[in-house]
Coordinates of C-alpha atoms in Angstrom, one line a residue:
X13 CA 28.3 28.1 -4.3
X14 CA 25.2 30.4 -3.6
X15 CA 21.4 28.7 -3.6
X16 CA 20.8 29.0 -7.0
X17 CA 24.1 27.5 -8.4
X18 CA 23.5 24.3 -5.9
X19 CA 19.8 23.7 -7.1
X20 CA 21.0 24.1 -10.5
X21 CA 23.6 21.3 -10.1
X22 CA 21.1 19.3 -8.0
X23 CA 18.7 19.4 -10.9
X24 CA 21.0 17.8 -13.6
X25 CA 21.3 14.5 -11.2
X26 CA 18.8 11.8 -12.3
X27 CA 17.0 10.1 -9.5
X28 CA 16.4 6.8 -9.0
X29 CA 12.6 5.7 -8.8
X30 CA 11.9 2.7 -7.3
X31 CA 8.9 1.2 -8.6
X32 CA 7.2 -1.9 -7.0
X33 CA 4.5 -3.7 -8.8
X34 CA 2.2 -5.3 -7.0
X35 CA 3.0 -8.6 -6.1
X36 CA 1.8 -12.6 -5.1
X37 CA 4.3 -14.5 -3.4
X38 CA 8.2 -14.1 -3.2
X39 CA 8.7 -18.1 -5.3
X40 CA 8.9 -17.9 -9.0
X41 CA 8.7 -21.0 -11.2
X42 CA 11.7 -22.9 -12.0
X43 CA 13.1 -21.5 -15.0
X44 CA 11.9 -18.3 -14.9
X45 CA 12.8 -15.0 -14.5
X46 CA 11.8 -13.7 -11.0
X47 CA 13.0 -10.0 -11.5
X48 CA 13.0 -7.0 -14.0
X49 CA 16.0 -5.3 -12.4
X50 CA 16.2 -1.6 -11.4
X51 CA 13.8 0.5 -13.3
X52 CA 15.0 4.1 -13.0
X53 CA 13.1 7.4 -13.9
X54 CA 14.8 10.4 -14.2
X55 CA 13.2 13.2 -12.1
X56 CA 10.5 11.5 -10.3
X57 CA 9.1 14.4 -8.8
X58 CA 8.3 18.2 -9.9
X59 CA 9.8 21.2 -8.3
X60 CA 9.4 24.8 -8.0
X61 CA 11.7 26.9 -6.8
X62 CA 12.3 30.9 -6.0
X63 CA 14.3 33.5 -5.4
X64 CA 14.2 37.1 -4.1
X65 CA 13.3 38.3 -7.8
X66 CA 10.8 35.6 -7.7
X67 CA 10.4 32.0 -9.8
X68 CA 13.4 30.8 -10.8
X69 CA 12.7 29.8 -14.3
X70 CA 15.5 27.2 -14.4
X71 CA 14.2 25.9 -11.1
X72 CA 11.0 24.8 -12.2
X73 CA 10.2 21.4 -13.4
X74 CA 6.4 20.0 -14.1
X75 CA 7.0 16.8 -14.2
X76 CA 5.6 13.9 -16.6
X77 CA 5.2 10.4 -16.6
X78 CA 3.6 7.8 -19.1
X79 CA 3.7 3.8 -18.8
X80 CA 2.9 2.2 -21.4
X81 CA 1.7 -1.3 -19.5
X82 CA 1.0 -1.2 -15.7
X83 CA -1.3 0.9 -13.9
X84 CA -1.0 3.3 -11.0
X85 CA -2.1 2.3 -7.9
X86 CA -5.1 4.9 -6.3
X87 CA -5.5 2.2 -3.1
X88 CA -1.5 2.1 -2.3
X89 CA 0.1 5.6 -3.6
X90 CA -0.7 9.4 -2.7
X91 CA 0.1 12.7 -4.1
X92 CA 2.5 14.3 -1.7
X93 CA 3.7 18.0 -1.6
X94 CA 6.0 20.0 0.2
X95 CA 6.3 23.7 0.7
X96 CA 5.0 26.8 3.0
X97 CA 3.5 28.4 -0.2
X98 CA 2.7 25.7 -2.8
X99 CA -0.4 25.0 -4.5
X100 CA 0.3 21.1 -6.1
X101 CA -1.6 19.4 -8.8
X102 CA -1.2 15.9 -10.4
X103 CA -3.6 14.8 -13.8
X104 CA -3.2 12.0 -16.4
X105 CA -5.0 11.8 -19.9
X106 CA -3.3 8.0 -20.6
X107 CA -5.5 5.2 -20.2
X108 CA -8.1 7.1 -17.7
X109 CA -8.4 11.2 -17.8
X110 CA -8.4 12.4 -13.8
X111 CA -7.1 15.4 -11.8
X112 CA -6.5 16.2 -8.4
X113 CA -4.4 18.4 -5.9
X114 CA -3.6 19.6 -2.8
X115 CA -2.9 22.9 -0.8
X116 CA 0.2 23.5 1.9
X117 CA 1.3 26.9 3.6
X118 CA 3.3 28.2 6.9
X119 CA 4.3 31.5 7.9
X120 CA 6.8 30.2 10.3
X121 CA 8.9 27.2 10.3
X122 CA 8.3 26.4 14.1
X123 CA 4.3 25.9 12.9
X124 CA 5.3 22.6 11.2
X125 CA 5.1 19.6 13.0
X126 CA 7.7 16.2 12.0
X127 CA 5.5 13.4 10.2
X128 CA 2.3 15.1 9.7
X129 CA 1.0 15.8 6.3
X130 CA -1.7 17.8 6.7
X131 CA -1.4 21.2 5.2
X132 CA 1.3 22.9 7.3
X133 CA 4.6 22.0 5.2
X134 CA 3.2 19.0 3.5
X135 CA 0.0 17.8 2.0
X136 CA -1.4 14.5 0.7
X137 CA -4.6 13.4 -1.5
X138 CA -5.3 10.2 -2.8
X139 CA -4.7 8.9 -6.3
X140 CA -8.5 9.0 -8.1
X141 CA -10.0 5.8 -8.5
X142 CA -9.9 5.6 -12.2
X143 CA -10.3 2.5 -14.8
X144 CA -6.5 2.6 -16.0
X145 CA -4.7 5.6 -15.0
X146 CA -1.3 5.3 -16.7
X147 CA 0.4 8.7 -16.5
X148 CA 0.7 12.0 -14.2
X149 CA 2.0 14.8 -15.0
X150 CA 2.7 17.2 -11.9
X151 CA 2.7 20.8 -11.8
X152 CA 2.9 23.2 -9.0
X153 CA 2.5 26.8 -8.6
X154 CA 3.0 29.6 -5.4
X155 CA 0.6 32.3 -4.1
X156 CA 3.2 35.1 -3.1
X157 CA 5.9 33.8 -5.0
X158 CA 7.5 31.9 -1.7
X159 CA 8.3 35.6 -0.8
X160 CA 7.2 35.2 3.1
X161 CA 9.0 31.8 3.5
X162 CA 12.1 32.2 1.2
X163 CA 14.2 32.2 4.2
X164 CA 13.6 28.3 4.9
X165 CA 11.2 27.2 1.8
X166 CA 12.9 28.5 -1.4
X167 CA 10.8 25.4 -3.3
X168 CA 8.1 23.2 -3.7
X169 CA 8.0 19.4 -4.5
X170 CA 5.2 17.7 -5.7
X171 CA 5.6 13.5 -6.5
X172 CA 3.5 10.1 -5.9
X173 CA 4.6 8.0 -3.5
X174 CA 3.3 4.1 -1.6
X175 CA 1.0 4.9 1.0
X176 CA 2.9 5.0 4.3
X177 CA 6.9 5.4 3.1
X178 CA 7.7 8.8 2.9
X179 CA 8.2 10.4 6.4
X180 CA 8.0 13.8 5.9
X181 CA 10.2 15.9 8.3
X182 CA 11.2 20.1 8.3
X183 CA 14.1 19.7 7.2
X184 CA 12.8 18.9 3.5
X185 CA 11.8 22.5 3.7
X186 CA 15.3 23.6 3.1
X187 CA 17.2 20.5 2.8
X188 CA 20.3 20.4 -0.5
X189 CA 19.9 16.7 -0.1
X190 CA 16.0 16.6 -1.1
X191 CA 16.3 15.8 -4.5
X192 CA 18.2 12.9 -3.8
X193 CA 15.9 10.9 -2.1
X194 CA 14.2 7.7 -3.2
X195 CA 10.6 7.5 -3.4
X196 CA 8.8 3.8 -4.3
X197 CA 5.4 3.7 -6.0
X198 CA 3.1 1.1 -6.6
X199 CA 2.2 0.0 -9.9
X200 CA -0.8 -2.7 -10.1
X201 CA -0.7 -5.3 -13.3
X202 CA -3.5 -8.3 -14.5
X203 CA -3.2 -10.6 -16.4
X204 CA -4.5 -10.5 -19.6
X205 CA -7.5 -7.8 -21.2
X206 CA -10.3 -10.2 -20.4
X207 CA -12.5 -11.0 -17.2
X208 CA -12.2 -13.8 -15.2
X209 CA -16.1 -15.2 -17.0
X210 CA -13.9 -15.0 -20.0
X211 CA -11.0 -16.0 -18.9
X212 CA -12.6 -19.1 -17.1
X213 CA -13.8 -20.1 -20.3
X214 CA -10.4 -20.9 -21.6
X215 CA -9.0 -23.7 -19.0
X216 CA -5.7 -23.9 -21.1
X217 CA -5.0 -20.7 -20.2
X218 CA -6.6 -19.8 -17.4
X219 CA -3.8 -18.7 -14.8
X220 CA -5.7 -19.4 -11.7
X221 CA -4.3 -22.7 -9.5
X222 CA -5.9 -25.0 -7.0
X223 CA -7.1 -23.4 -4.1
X224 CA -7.3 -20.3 -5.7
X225 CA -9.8 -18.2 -7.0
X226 CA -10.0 -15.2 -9.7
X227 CA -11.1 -11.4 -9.0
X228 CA -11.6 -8.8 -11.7
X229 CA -9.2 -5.9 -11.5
X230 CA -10.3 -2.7 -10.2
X231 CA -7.8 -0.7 -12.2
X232 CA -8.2 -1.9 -16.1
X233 CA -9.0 -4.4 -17.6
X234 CA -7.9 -8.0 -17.1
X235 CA -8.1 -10.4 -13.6
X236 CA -6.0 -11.4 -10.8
X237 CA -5.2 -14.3 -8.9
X238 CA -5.7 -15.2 -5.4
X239 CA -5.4 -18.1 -2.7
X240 CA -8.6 -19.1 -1.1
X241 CA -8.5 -18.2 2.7
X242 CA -6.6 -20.6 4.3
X243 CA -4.1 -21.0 2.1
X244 CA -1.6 -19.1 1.0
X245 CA 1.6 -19.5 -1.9
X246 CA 1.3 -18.1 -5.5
X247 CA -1.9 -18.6 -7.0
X248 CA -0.6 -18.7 -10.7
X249 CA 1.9 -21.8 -9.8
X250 CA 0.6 -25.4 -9.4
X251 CA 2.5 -28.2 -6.7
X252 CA 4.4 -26.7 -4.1
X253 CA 5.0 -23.5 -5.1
X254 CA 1.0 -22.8 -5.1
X255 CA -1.6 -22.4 -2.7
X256 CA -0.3 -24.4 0.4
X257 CA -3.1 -24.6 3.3
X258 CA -2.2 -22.8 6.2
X259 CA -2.5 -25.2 9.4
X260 CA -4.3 -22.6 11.4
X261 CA -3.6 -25.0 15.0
X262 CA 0.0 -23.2 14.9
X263 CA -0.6 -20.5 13.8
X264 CA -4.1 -19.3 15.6
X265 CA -5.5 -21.7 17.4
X266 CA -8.6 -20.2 19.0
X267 CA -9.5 -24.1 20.8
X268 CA -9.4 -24.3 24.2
X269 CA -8.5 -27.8 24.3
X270 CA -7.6 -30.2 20.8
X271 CA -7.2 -28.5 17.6
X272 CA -7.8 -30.0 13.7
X273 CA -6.0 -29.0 11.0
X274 CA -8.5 -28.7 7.8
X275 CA -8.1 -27.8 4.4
X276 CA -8.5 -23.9 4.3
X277 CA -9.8 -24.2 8.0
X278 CA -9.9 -26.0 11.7
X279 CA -11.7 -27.2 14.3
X280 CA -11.9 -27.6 18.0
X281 CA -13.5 -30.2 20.3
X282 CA -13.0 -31.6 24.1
X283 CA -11.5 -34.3 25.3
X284 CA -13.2 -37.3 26.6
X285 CA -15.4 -36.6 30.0
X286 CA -15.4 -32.9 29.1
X287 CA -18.4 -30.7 27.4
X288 CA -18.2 -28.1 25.3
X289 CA -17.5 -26.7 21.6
X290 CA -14.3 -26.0 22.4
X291 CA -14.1 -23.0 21.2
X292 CA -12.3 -20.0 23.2
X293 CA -14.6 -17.3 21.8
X294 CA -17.6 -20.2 22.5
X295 CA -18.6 -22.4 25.1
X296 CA -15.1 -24.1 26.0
X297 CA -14.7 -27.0 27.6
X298 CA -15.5 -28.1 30.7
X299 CA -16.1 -31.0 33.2
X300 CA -20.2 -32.3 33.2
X301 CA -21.9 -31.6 36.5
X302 CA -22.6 -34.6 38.2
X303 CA -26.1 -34.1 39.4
X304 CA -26.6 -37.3 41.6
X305 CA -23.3 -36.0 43.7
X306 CA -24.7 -32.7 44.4
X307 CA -28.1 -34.1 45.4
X308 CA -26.2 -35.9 47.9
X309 CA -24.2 -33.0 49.5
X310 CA -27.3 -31.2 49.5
X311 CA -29.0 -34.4 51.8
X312 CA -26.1 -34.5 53.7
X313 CA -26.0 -30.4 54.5
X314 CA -30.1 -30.7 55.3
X315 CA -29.7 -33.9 57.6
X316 CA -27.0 -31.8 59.4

């Protein structure tokens, strides 16, 4: 099967997306449901690939994608491309209008280094920090038609990804097995369309617990849920399945003798005939300098 035959059949497989949405702690209330199954997307990213006559028309794929409920992340997800001659650009007109891109070329394959995505073989840009962006629609495009790099980077791929889990390597210059890979994004959700003033003003249905506070969202409208520091647990649950404190004394533990557990905090002291804060990062603890003692060694050193 010759290059353009195997893309072809490569590009009627749909690809699993993996999509994480932001999330509070692993324990879910008794009686509920704690997962949403597999969400899959069919094509997650877009591709653009060429031949010696140049695009290959049924190679090319700009690809777009609307939610109609969470948000995408612009703190946790980049815009990723791949290619040696690839211009790559990702907009959204749902929920917030923004647009962004980025640039990647190499004349030689030996130029591109595993794991970096700076320009040479693979680019990155964040996500815009938009009120609400719930679609991207990706496009890509080539300055010489891949014509200098056909050899070993017959296409370009352009997708978001979370921050930190795609590992780029060479070998998705010219790999078969490229479209096959998984690729997670990170999808932020609030609770609710009002603010936490609002919200606050509602204690029936107010979803923050004890020992937690509330924090408008960055990324559309409605508010989040968080523990107070020095606890930790899910903020939207009350009892034992909410905001536990944390008992820092085995966990940190910056005293330099006796430790106390406190609700969201600790403290250190001394123990008895010592002096000090007892603090590591402070004064310590230490024993008191008897000053009738050394008046007497210095007596006894002069009479000497």
């Amino acid at each position: 099967m010759g290059l353009s035959g195997m893309f072809k059949e490569l590009a009627l497989l749909a690809v699993k997306l993996t999509i994480v949405v932001t999330s509070v702690a692993a324990q879910a209330k008794s009686g509920c449901q704690s997962n949403c199954g597999d969400i899959s997307i069919p094509y997650p990213f877009g591709y653009d690939c060429y031949n010696s006559s140049g695009r290959d028309t049924d190679l090319y794929f700009d690809m777009w994608i609307e939610l109609s409920k969470f948000t995408l992340s612009h703190t946790k997800n980049k815009f990723t491309a791949i290619g040696c001659d690839t211009y790559a650009f990702v907009e959204g007109d749902v929920g917030h209008k923004y647009s962004t891109g980025c640039l990647t070329f190499c004349s030689d394959i030996v130029d591109v280094i595993n794991g970096s995505c700076s320009g040479i073989g693979c680019c990155q840009t964040a996500i815009p920090k938009a009120n609400g962006v719930r679609s991207y629609h990706v496009t890509l495009s080539s300055q010489n038609n891949h014509s200098q790099v056909l050899g070993f980077n017959p296409c370009s791929y352009g997708f978001v990804v979370e921050d930190g889990t795609y590992d780029f390597s060479v070998s998705d210059l010219y790999s078969n097995d490229f479209i096959d890979k998984e690729f997670p994004i990170i999808l932020d959700w609030t609770i609710g369309n009002q603010t936490c003033e609002e919200a606050k003003k509602d204690p029936e249905n107010y979803a923050c617990k004890q020992n937690s506070y509330c924090e408008n969202s960055e990324n559309g409208p409605g508010y989040l849920c968080k523990c107070l520091d020095g606890f930790q647990g899910n903020p939207y649950l009350s009892g034992s399945h909410g905001c536990q404190d944390i008992n820092e004394c085995e966990i940190v533990n910056s005293c330099n003798q006796t430790c106390y557990n406190l609700p969201g905090s600790y403290n250190c002291s001394c123990r008895k005939r010592f002096e000090g804060d007892g603090w590591k990062n402070g004064t310590g603890c230490s024993r008191p300098v008897n000053n009738r003692s050394l008046v007497n060694i210095f007596l006894g050193l002069w009479i000497i």
